[in-house]
Coordinates of C-alpha atoms in Angstrom, one line a residue:
R181 CA 1.5 20.0 32.3
H182 CA -1.6 21.4 30.6
V183 CA -1.8 21.1 26.6
A184 CA -4.5 22.9 24.8
D185 CA -7.0 21.0 22.3
F186 CA -7.1 23.8 19.6
Q187 CA -4.9 26.4 18.7
L188 CA -5.1 29.4 16.2
S189 CA -2.4 31.3 15.0
I190 CA -3.0 34.9 15.2
A191 CA -0.7 35.8 11.9
S192 CA -3.2 33.5 9.7
V193 CA -6.3 36.0 10.8
T194 CA -4.5 39.6 10.9
E195 CA -5.2 42.0 8.1
D196 CA -1.7 42.8 8.4
S197 CA 0.0 40.0 6.1
S198 CA 3.3 41.5 5.8
S199 CA 6.2 39.3 7.4
D200 CA 7.8 42.5 9.2
C201 CA 4.8 42.3 11.8
L202 CA 6.6 41.8 14.9
A203 CA 6.5 38.6 17.0
Q204 CA 5.6 41.1 20.2
D205 CA 3.0 42.6 18.1
L206 CA 1.5 39.3 17.4
H207 CA 1.8 38.3 21.3
L208 CA -0.2 41.4 21.9
Q209 CA -2.7 41.0 19.5
A210 CA -3.1 37.1 20.7
Q211 CA -3.4 38.8 24.4
K212 CA -6.2 41.4 23.2
L213 CA -8.3 38.6 21.1
A214 CA -8.0 36.1 24.1
E215 CA -9.3 38.8 26.4
R216 CA -12.4 39.5 24.1
L217 CA -13.4 35.8 23.6
K218 CA -15.8 34.1 26.0
C219 CA -16.1 30.7 27.4
D220 CA -19.0 28.7 27.1
A221 CA -20.3 25.0 27.5
V222 CA -17.6 23.8 25.1
V223 CA -14.7 25.7 25.5
R224 CA -13.5 25.8 29.2
E225 CA -10.5 28.2 28.9
I226 CA -9.0 30.9 26.7
S227 CA -5.3 31.8 26.8
A228 CA -3.0 33.4 24.7
G229 CA 0.3 31.8 23.6
P230 CA 3.4 33.3 21.7
G231 CA 1.5 34.9 18.7
T232 CA -1.7 32.0 19.3
V233 CA -4.7 31.8 21.0
N234 CA -5.4 28.6 22.8
F235 CA -8.6 26.6 23.4
T236 CA -9.2 23.9 26.2
I237 CA -12.3 21.9 25.8
N238 CA -14.6 21.4 28.7
R239 CA -13.1 17.9 29.9
E240 CA -16.2 16.0 30.4
L241 CA -17.4 16.8 27.2
L242 CA -14.4 15.8 25.8
A243 CA -14.4 12.5 27.4
K244 CA -18.0 11.8 26.6
T245 CA -18.0 13.1 22.9
V246 CA -14.9 11.2 21.9
L247 CA -15.5 7.6 23.5
Q248 CA -19.4 7.7 22.5
Q249 CA -18.5 8.5 18.9
V250 CA -15.6 5.9 19.0
L251 CA -17.9 3.0 20.5
K252 CA -21.0 3.7 18.2
D253 CA -18.9 3.9 15.1
G254 CA -16.4 1.2 15.7
S255 CA -14.7 0.3 12.8
Q256 CA -16.4 3.4 10.8
Y257 CA -15.0 5.5 13.5
G258 CA -12.8 8.5 11.5
V259 CA -14.3 7.6 8.1
K260 CA -18.0 9.0 9.1
S261 CA -16.3 12.3 9.8
E262 CA -17.7 15.4 8.3
L263 CA -14.2 15.9 6.6
F264 CA -15.3 13.3 4.0
S265 CA -19.0 14.6 3.6
T266 CA -18.1 16.4 0.6
V267 CA -15.7 13.9 -0.8
P268 CA -17.7 12.4 -3.7
R269 CA -17.5 8.5 -4.0
Q270 CA -15.7 7.4 -7.0
K271 CA -14.6 4.3 -8.8
A272 CA -11.1 3.5 -8.9
V273 CA -8.9 0.9 -10.7
I274 CA -5.7 -0.3 -8.8
E275 CA -2.9 -1.8 -10.6
F276 CA -0.4 -3.2 -8.2
S277 CA 1.9 -6.1 -7.3
S278 CA 2.6 -7.2 -11.0
P279 CA 5.3 -9.8 -10.9
N280 CA 6.8 -11.5 -14.1
I281 CA 6.2 -15.1 -14.8
A282 CA 9.3 -17.4 -14.3
K283 CA 11.5 -14.6 -12.8
K284 CA 12.0 -13.5 -9.5
F285 CA 9.5 -12.0 -7.4
H286 CA 11.9 -9.3 -6.0
V287 CA 11.4 -6.8 -3.2
G288 CA 10.2 -4.2 -5.7
H289 CA 7.2 -6.4 -6.1
L290 CA 6.6 -6.7 -2.5
R291 CA 6.6 -3.0 -2.1
S292 CA 4.1 -2.8 -4.8
T293 CA 1.8 -5.3 -3.4
I294 CA 1.6 -3.8 0.2
V295 CA 1.5 -0.4 -1.0
G296 CA -1.3 -1.3 -3.6
N297 CA -3.1 -3.0 -1.0
F298 CA -2.9 0.1 1.3
I299 CA -4.4 2.4 -1.2
A300 CA -7.4 0.0 -2.1
N301 CA -8.0 -0.5 1.7
L302 CA -7.9 3.1 2.4
K303 CA -10.4 3.8 -0.6
V304 CA -12.8 1.0 0.1
A305 CA -12.9 2.3 3.8
L306 CA -13.8 5.3 2.5
G307 CA -16.8 4.3 0.5
H308 CA -15.3 3.8 -2.8
E309 CA -15.6 1.3 -5.4
V310 CA -12.0 -0.3 -5.9
I311 CA -11.2 -2.9 -8.7
R312 CA -7.9 -4.6 -7.6
I313 CA -5.7 -5.8 -11.0
N314 CA -2.6 -7.7 -11.1
Y315 CA -1.1 -7.1 -14.4
L316 CA 1.4 -10.3 -14.9
G317 CA 4.4 -10.3 -17.2
D318 CA 3.2 -13.1 -19.0
W319 CA 4.1 -12.5 -22.8
G320 CA 7.3 -11.7 -24.8
M321 CA 10.3 -13.4 -26.1
Q322 CA 11.2 -14.9 -22.8
F323 CA 8.5 -17.2 -23.1
G324 CA 10.0 -18.4 -26.4
L325 CA 13.0 -19.2 -24.2
L326 CA 11.1 -20.7 -21.4
G327 CA 9.0 -23.0 -23.9
V328 CA 12.3 -24.3 -25.3
G329 CA 13.8 -24.7 -21.8
F330 CA 10.7 -26.6 -20.5
Q331 CA 10.9 -29.0 -23.4
H332 CA 14.2 -29.6 -22.4
F333 CA 14.6 -29.6 -18.6
G334 CA 10.8 -29.3 -17.7
N335 CA 8.9 -31.7 -15.2
K336 CA 5.2 -31.8 -15.4
E337 CA 5.1 -32.8 -11.7
K338 CA 7.4 -30.3 -10.4
L339 CA 5.4 -27.6 -12.5
K340 CA 2.2 -28.6 -10.7
S341 CA 3.6 -29.0 -6.9
S342 CA 5.8 -25.7 -7.2
P343 CA 5.5 -23.9 -10.2
L344 CA 7.3 -20.5 -9.5
Q345 CA 10.5 -22.6 -8.4
H346 CA 10.5 -24.9 -11.0
L347 CA 9.7 -22.3 -14.1
F348 CA 12.8 -20.2 -12.5
E349 CA 15.1 -22.9 -12.7
V350 CA 14.2 -24.0 -16.0
Y351 CA 14.6 -20.3 -17.0
V352 CA 18.1 -20.2 -15.2
Q353 CA 19.2 -23.3 -17.1
I354 CA 18.1 -22.2 -20.6
N355 CA 19.6 -18.7 -20.2
K356 CA 22.9 -20.6 -20.1
A357 CA 22.2 -21.4 -23.7
A358 CA 20.6 -18.3 -24.7
Q359 CA 23.5 -17.0 -26.8
D360 CA 23.6 -20.2 -28.8
E361 CA 22.4 -19.9 -32.4
N362 CA 20.2 -22.7 -32.6
T363 CA 18.3 -22.0 -29.2
K364 CA 17.7 -18.5 -30.3
K365 CA 16.2 -19.8 -33.4
L366 CA 14.0 -22.4 -31.6
A367 CA 12.9 -19.7 -29.0
K368 CA 11.7 -17.6 -31.9
D369 CA 10.0 -20.5 -33.6
F370 CA 8.2 -21.2 -30.2
F371 CA 7.0 -17.5 -29.7
R372 CA 6.1 -17.2 -32.9
K373 CA 3.9 -20.3 -32.8
L374 CA 2.4 -18.7 -29.7
E375 CA 1.7 -15.3 -31.6
E376 CA 0.0 -17.5 -34.2
H377 CA -2.1 -19.3 -31.4
D378 CA -0.7 -22.8 -32.0
E379 CA -2.7 -25.2 -29.8
Q380 CA 0.0 -27.2 -28.4
T381 CA 2.3 -24.4 -27.6
L382 CA -0.7 -22.2 -26.3
S383 CA -1.7 -25.1 -24.0
L384 CA 1.9 -25.1 -22.5
W385 CA 2.1 -21.2 -22.1
K386 CA -1.3 -21.7 -20.6
Q387 CA -0.3 -24.1 -17.8
F388 CA 2.7 -21.9 -17.1
R389 CA 0.2 -19.0 -16.3
D390 CA -2.5 -21.0 -14.5
F391 CA -0.1 -22.8 -12.3
S392 CA 1.8 -19.5 -11.4
I393 CA -1.5 -17.5 -10.5
E394 CA -2.7 -20.4 -8.3
E395 CA 0.6 -20.4 -6.4
Y396 CA 1.0 -16.4 -6.2
S397 CA -3.0 -16.4 -5.0
R398 CA -2.0 -18.9 -2.1
I399 CA 1.0 -16.6 -0.9
Y400 CA -1.1 -13.4 -1.5
K401 CA -3.4 -15.1 1.0
R402 CA -0.8 -15.0 3.5
L403 CA -0.2 -11.7 2.8
G404 CA -3.8 -10.7 3.2
V405 CA -4.0 -9.6 -0.3
H406 CA -6.6 -10.4 -3.0
F407 CA -7.2 -9.2 -6.4
D408 CA -10.4 -8.8 -8.7
E409 CA -8.6 -9.6 -12.0
Y410 CA -5.8 -11.0 -13.2
S411 CA -4.8 -9.4 -16.2
G412 CA -1.3 -9.5 -18.3
E413 CA 0.6 -8.6 -21.3
S414 CA -0.7 -11.3 -23.3
F415 CA -4.4 -9.8 -23.2
Y416 CA -3.2 -6.8 -25.2
H417 CA -0.4 -8.1 -27.4
E418 CA -2.9 -8.0 -30.5
K419 CA -4.9 -4.7 -29.6
S420 CA -1.3 -2.9 -29.3
Q421 CA -1.1 -3.6 -33.3
E422 CA -4.3 -1.6 -33.6
I423 CA -2.9 1.3 -31.3
L424 CA 0.0 1.5 -33.6
K425 CA -2.5 2.0 -36.3
T426 CA -4.5 4.5 -34.7
L427 CA -1.4 6.6 -33.6
E428 CA -0.4 6.3 -37.6
D429 CA -3.9 7.5 -38.6
K430 CA -4.0 10.4 -36.3
G431 CA -0.6 11.5 -37.6
L432 CA 1.1 10.9 -34.2
L433 CA 3.4 7.8 -35.3
Q434 CA 6.7 9.1 -36.8
K435 CA 9.3 6.7 -38.3
T436 CA 13.3 7.2 -37.5
I437 CA 15.6 6.8 -40.1
K438 CA 16.5 3.1 -38.5
G439 CA 12.6 2.4 -38.8
T440 CA 11.7 2.5 -35.2
G441 CA 8.3 4.1 -34.5
I442 CA 8.2 7.3 -32.0
V443 CA 5.6 9.7 -30.7
D444 CA 6.6 13.3 -30.3
L445 CA 6.0 14.5 -27.0
S446 CA 7.6 18.1 -27.1
E447 CA 5.7 21.3 -26.8
K448 CA 7.7 22.8 -30.0
K449 CA 7.4 19.4 -31.8
D450 CA 10.9 19.6 -32.1
L451 CA 11.2 15.9 -30.6
S452 CA 13.1 17.4 -27.5
S453 CA 10.9 14.8 -25.9
F454 CA 9.5 11.5 -27.4
S455 CA 8.4 8.1 -26.7
T456 CA 9.6 4.7 -28.9
V457 CA 6.6 2.6 -29.2
M458 CA 7.4 0.3 -32.2
R459 CA 10.9 -1.7 -32.9
S460 CA 12.1 -1.3 -36.6
D461 CA 10.9 -4.9 -37.3
G462 CA 7.5 -3.7 -36.7
T463 CA 6.7 -5.4 -33.5
S464 CA 5.8 -3.6 -30.4
L465 CA 8.7 -3.3 -28.0
Y466 CA 8.6 -6.3 -25.7
I467 CA 12.4 -5.6 -24.6
T468 CA 11.3 -5.6 -20.7
R469 CA 8.4 -5.6 -18.6
Q470 CA 6.3 -2.3 -18.7
V471 CA 8.4 -0.7 -21.2
S472 CA 5.9 -1.6 -24.1
P473 CA 3.9 1.4 -24.2
S474 CA 1.6 0.2 -27.2
V475 CA 0.5 -2.9 -25.1
D476 CA 0.2 -0.4 -22.0
L477 CA -1.7 2.2 -23.8
A478 CA -4.3 -0.8 -25.2
A479 CA -4.4 -2.0 -21.7
A480 CA -5.4 1.5 -20.2
I481 CA -7.7 1.9 -23.1
D482 CA -9.6 -1.3 -22.6
R483 CA -9.8 -0.7 -18.6
M484 CA -11.2 2.7 -19.1
H485 CA -13.7 1.1 -21.5
K486 CA -14.7 -1.8 -19.4
H487 CA -14.8 -0.1 -16.0
S488 CA -15.3 3.6 -16.9
C489 CA -13.5 4.7 -13.6
D490 CA -13.0 8.1 -12.0
A491 CA -9.1 7.1 -11.1
M492 CA -6.7 4.9 -12.7
I493 CA -3.8 4.1 -10.3
Y494 CA -0.5 2.6 -11.1
V495 CA 1.8 1.3 -8.2
T496 CA 5.1 0.6 -9.4
D497 CA 9.1 1.8 -8.5
K498 CA 10.1 5.2 -9.4
S499 CA 12.2 4.1 -12.1
Q500 CA 9.3 3.8 -14.3
S501 CA 8.3 7.2 -13.8
N502 CA 9.3 8.1 -17.1
H503 CA 7.4 5.4 -18.8
F504 CA 4.1 6.3 -17.2
Q505 CA 4.5 10.0 -17.9
H506 CA 4.8 9.1 -21.6
L507 CA 1.9 6.9 -21.5
F508 CA -0.3 9.5 -19.9
Q509 CA 0.9 12.1 -22.5
I510 CA 0.3 9.7 -25.3
L511 CA -3.4 8.8 -24.2
K512 CA -3.8 12.6 -24.0
L513 CA -2.8 13.3 -27.2
M514 CA -4.8 10.5 -28.8
G515 CA -7.9 12.4 -27.4
Y516 CA -8.5 10.6 -24.1
D517 CA -9.4 13.4 -21.5
W518 CA -9.3 10.8 -18.8
A519 CA -5.7 10.6 -19.0
E520 CA -5.8 13.4 -16.4
R521 CA -7.7 10.8 -14.3
C522 CA -4.5 8.3 -14.2
Q523 CA -1.8 8.6 -11.8
H524 CA 1.6 6.8 -10.9
V525 CA 2.0 6.5 -7.2
S526 CA 5.8 5.4 -7.1
F527 CA 8.0 4.2 -4.5
G528 CA 11.7 4.0 -4.0
L529 CA 14.3 0.9 -3.8
V530 CA 14.6 -1.3 -0.9
Q531 CA 18.5 -2.2 0.1
G532 CA 19.6 -5.1 2.0
M533 CA 16.5 -7.5 2.4
K534 CA 18.2 -10.8 2.6
T535 CA 17.3 -14.1 4.3
R536 CA 19.7 -16.4 6.1
R537 CA 20.2 -18.4 2.9
G538 CA 21.0 -15.3 1.0
E539 CA 19.1 -13.3 -1.8
V540 CA 15.5 -13.0 -1.7
I541 CA 14.3 -14.8 -4.9
F542 CA 10.5 -15.3 -4.1
L543 CA 8.0 -13.4 -1.9
E544 CA 7.6 -16.7 0.2
D545 CA 11.2 -16.4 1.1
V546 CA 10.6 -13.3 3.0
L547 CA 7.5 -14.3 4.3
N548 CA 9.0 -17.7 5.5
E549 CA 12.0 -15.7 6.9
V550 CA 10.1 -13.2 8.9
R551 CA 7.7 -15.8 10.6
S552 CA 10.9 -18.0 11.6
R553 CA 12.7 -15.0 13.4
M554 CA 9.5 -14.1 14.8
L555 CA 8.9 -17.5 16.3
Q556 CA 12.6 -17.5 17.7
N557 CA 12.1 -14.1 19.4
M558 CA 8.6 -15.2 20.6
A559 CA 10.3 -18.2 22.1
S560 CA 13.0 -16.4 23.7
A561 CA 10.9 -13.7 25.2
K562 CA 10.2 -14.2 29.0
T563 CA 6.8 -12.5 28.7
T564 CA 5.3 -14.7 26.1
K565 CA 2.2 -16.5 27.2
E566 CA 1.5 -19.8 25.6
V567 CA -0.1 -18.8 22.2
E568 CA -2.9 -20.8 20.3
D569 CA -1.4 -21.0 17.1
P570 CA 2.2 -19.6 17.5
M571 CA 3.1 -19.9 13.6
E572 CA -0.1 -17.8 12.7
T573 CA 0.7 -15.3 15.3
A574 CA 4.2 -15.0 14.3
E575 CA 3.2 -14.7 10.7
K576 CA 0.9 -11.7 11.5
V577 CA 3.2 -9.9 14.1
G578 CA 6.2 -10.4 11.4
L579 CA 4.1 -9.0 8.5
A580 CA 3.3 -5.8 11.0
A581 CA 7.1 -5.3 11.3
L582 CA 7.7 -5.5 7.5
I583 CA 4.8 -3.0 6.6
I584 CA 5.3 -0.8 9.4
Q585 CA 9.1 -0.4 8.6
D586 CA 8.2 -0.1 4.9
F587 CA 5.6 2.6 5.2
R588 CA 7.4 4.9 8.2
G589 CA 8.8 7.0 5.7
L590 CA 7.8 8.7 2.4
L591 CA 7.1 6.0 -0.1
S592 CA 9.6 7.8 -2.9
S593 CA 12.5 7.2 -0.7
D594 CA 14.8 4.3 -0.8
Y595 CA 15.5 2.7 2.6
Q596 CA 17.8 0.2 3.9
F597 CA 16.0 -2.9 5.5
S598 CA 17.0 -4.5 8.9
W599 CA 15.7 -7.5 10.3
D600 CA 16.7 -6.4 13.6
R601 CA 15.4 -2.9 13.6
A602 CA 12.0 -4.3 12.0
L603 CA 11.6 -7.1 14.6
Q604 CA 12.2 -5.1 17.9
S605 CA 9.7 -5.0 20.5
R606 CA 10.0 -1.5 21.7
G607 CA 10.1 1.6 19.9
D608 CA 8.4 2.3 16.7
T609 CA 7.8 -1.1 15.2
G610 CA 4.8 -3.3 13.8
V611 CA 5.7 -5.5 16.8
F612 CA 5.3 -2.9 19.2
L613 CA 1.8 -2.2 17.7
Q614 CA 0.6 -5.7 17.9
Y615 CA 2.1 -6.2 21.4
T616 CA 0.1 -3.0 22.6
H617 CA -3.2 -4.3 20.7
A618 CA -2.7 -7.9 22.3
R619 CA -2.3 -6.2 26.0
L620 CA -5.2 -4.0 25.2
Y621 CA -7.2 -6.8 24.1
S622 CA -6.5 -9.1 27.2
L623 CA -7.3 -6.1 29.5
E624 CA -10.8 -6.3 28.2
Q625 CA -11.0 -10.0 28.2
M626 CA -10.2 -10.0 32.1
H627 CA -13.0 -7.6 32.9
G628 CA -15.1 -8.8 30.1
D629 CA -18.3 -9.4 31.8
E630 CA -18.8 -5.8 32.5
Q631 CA -21.4 -3.9 30.8
L632 CA -20.2 -0.7 29.3
T633 CA -23.2 0.9 28.9
D634 CA -24.1 4.1 30.9
V635 CA -20.6 4.4 32.0
N636 CA -19.6 8.0 33.6
V637 CA -16.6 8.8 31.5
A638 CA -16.4 12.4 33.1
C639 CA -14.2 11.0 35.7
L640 CA -11.7 10.7 33.2
Q641 CA -9.5 13.8 33.9
E642 CA -5.5 12.7 34.5
P643 CA -3.3 14.0 31.8
D644 CA -2.4 10.7 30.7
A645 CA -6.3 10.0 29.8
I646 CA -6.7 13.1 28.2
S647 CA -3.6 12.6 26.1
V648 CA -5.3 9.6 24.6
L649 CA -8.5 11.3 24.1
Q650 CA -7.0 14.3 22.4
H651 CA -5.3 11.6 20.0
L652 CA -8.1 9.9 19.2
L653 CA -10.0 13.1 18.3
R654 CA -7.7 13.6 15.7
Y655 CA -8.0 10.2 13.6
D656 CA -10.0 11.9 11.1
E657 CA -7.4 14.2 10.0
V658 CA -4.8 11.7 9.6
L659 CA -7.2 9.6 7.4
Y660 CA -7.9 12.5 5.5
R661 CA -4.4 13.5 4.9
S662 CA -3.6 9.9 3.7
S663 CA -6.3 10.1 1.4
Q664 CA -5.4 13.1 -0.3
D665 CA -1.5 12.1 -1.1
L666 CA -1.9 8.3 -0.7
Q667 CA 1.0 8.2 1.9
P668 CA 0.5 5.5 4.7
K669 CA 3.3 7.3 6.7
H670 CA 0.6 9.8 8.5
I671 CA -1.4 6.7 9.8
V672 CA 1.7 4.8 10.7
S673 CA 3.1 7.6 12.9
Y674 CA -0.6 8.5 14.1
L675 CA -0.8 4.8 15.2
L676 CA 2.8 4.5 16.7
T677 CA 2.0 7.7 19.0
L678 CA -1.4 6.2 19.9
G679 CA 0.3 2.9 21.1
H680 CA 2.7 4.8 23.2
L681 CA 0.1 7.2 24.8
A682 CA -2.1 3.8 25.3
A683 CA 1.1 2.1 26.8
V684 CA 1.8 5.0 29.4
A685 CA -2.0 5.3 30.3
H686 CA -2.1 1.5 30.8
K687 CA 0.6 1.8 33.4
T688 CA -0.7 5.0 35.1
L689 CA -4.5 4.4 35.1
P690 CA -5.0 0.9 36.7
V691 CA -8.6 -0.8 36.0
K692 CA -7.7 -3.2 38.5
G693 CA -8.4 -2.3 42.1
S694 CA -10.2 1.1 41.1
A695 CA -13.5 2.0 42.2
P696 CA -16.2 0.5 40.0
E697 CA -17.0 3.8 38.2
L698 CA -13.3 4.6 37.4
A699 CA -12.5 1.1 36.5
Q700 CA -15.5 1.3 33.9
A701 CA -14.6 4.5 32.7
R702 CA -10.8 3.5 32.1
L703 CA -12.0 0.2 30.5
C704 CA -14.1 2.4 28.0
L705 CA -10.8 4.6 27.3
F706 CA -8.6 1.5 26.6
Q707 CA -11.6 -0.1 24.5
A708 CA -11.8 3.0 22.5
A709 CA -8.1 3.1 22.1
R710 CA -7.7 -0.7 21.0
L711 CA -10.8 -0.1 18.5
V712 CA -9.0 2.5 16.7
L713 CA -5.5 1.0 16.6
A714 CA -7.1 -2.1 15.3
S715 CA -8.8 -0.2 12.5
G716 CA -5.6 1.8 11.5
M717 CA -3.7 -1.3 11.4
K718 CA -6.2 -3.2 9.3
L719 CA -6.0 -0.2 6.5
L720 CA -2.3 -0.5 6.5
G721 CA -2.6 -4.3 5.8
I722 CA -1.9 -5.8 9.2
T723 CA -4.5 -8.2 10.9
P724 CA -4.3 -7.4 14.5
V725 CA -3.5 -10.0 17.0
T726 CA -5.1 -10.9 20.2
Q727 CA -2.4 -13.0 21.9
M728 CA 1.3 -12.5 21.9

């Protein structure tokens, strides 16, 4: 079965754009146009389809051009495409992951971490400058409670060795007593001391923060994620008071009867839409993370001042969409035109991610779970060769499984998580991608001593070879789509198709036992497929494995 390389829809170029143009008229026009067009050195065949004109490229040229380009550009293939030649190089600040200290690192934070990392990777690959910021929930009343809790139940050794676990346990314990009036008073006092920069209190808070960041960095490293800056609400709580004053000076701050401070966001100034920025006691809102507009306003203004970036991207779940709409609107009202360059990339909720021990509390639980399940699968698989470092391989393959399952759909849609589905070795999974990469890699290793220079790739004429070549040709379009809407799913479905096409070609186009010229050409094809597979996987935040 022959598939054309390019297709032109007649309806898109005819004068008569009215929809009553009949299908048979379009077909007739397509035939007429196809007859008038001439083939040349590039186009080998022109034919008419139902309302389309189809073009088939000279097969030798297709093989030569694509393979030369892939092998020459290597990991830059697709990125160097002229599709990106008009796109200006920019500077972007991306805020993602952003867990709360002493609270659970829930699955929403995991999504934010891998999505933010993908966006950062893609932008860096396309030549943009990126600053990755982790904006921690490291301030607020809960630290009063945590401080008191630590004075009662804390243990300095445990704080050093496993800070996230220990602080969480302390927080759970003190929370049981949180309704007690005396505890409430102590917590308030502790937090007041913090705000007044009391040395002893601050030093304890700083330990909570520093040890937590240290442990987070270690876990992020397992994920292949890094940050240029660990920021947090604590940096901006004082500046947020200045923001409230600025809002007041500009006449944007209104007081309600109850005394809360609000900003009117409605078109008609009838308060049909407003944002609350101040509690009645005059403090900025610290009820829950990220719902303190004045703190976030201070952070945004400070960031723009410090980095003067072309884009500021926030990656959080969609329940915070309203908060960010308001944030950007207030910035605009304050006269900051760059609010137009701020963007909220939101994602849906993940249901049902549990470990064998129950609910996910820490990011590490997920990583350990996926590693142990993968090790088990590898041990029971008949095809598994002896892998040099099974733990490391299981971790990388398991992560690929998590990421592909998460990135297959639109980011904004919720999905039901399933370990079994994620870890299948066949079908559209991360495990399948890793397996395909490892197979193609070992094929290269087996024939490694053969130099792939001056290879005559013109002999790649089989339909299965052509399918791979056609698909490789489209890689830049897929990168372009993802760069426009920041959705990883375009790249995911591209890579899964590439994996399946390469797997079929691997079966039908043997390297071993073929004539030397043919063997070399096929090796070239498989190497190109592996290079593009690896590039795409790395963009998604996956480390390709070479053994499995």
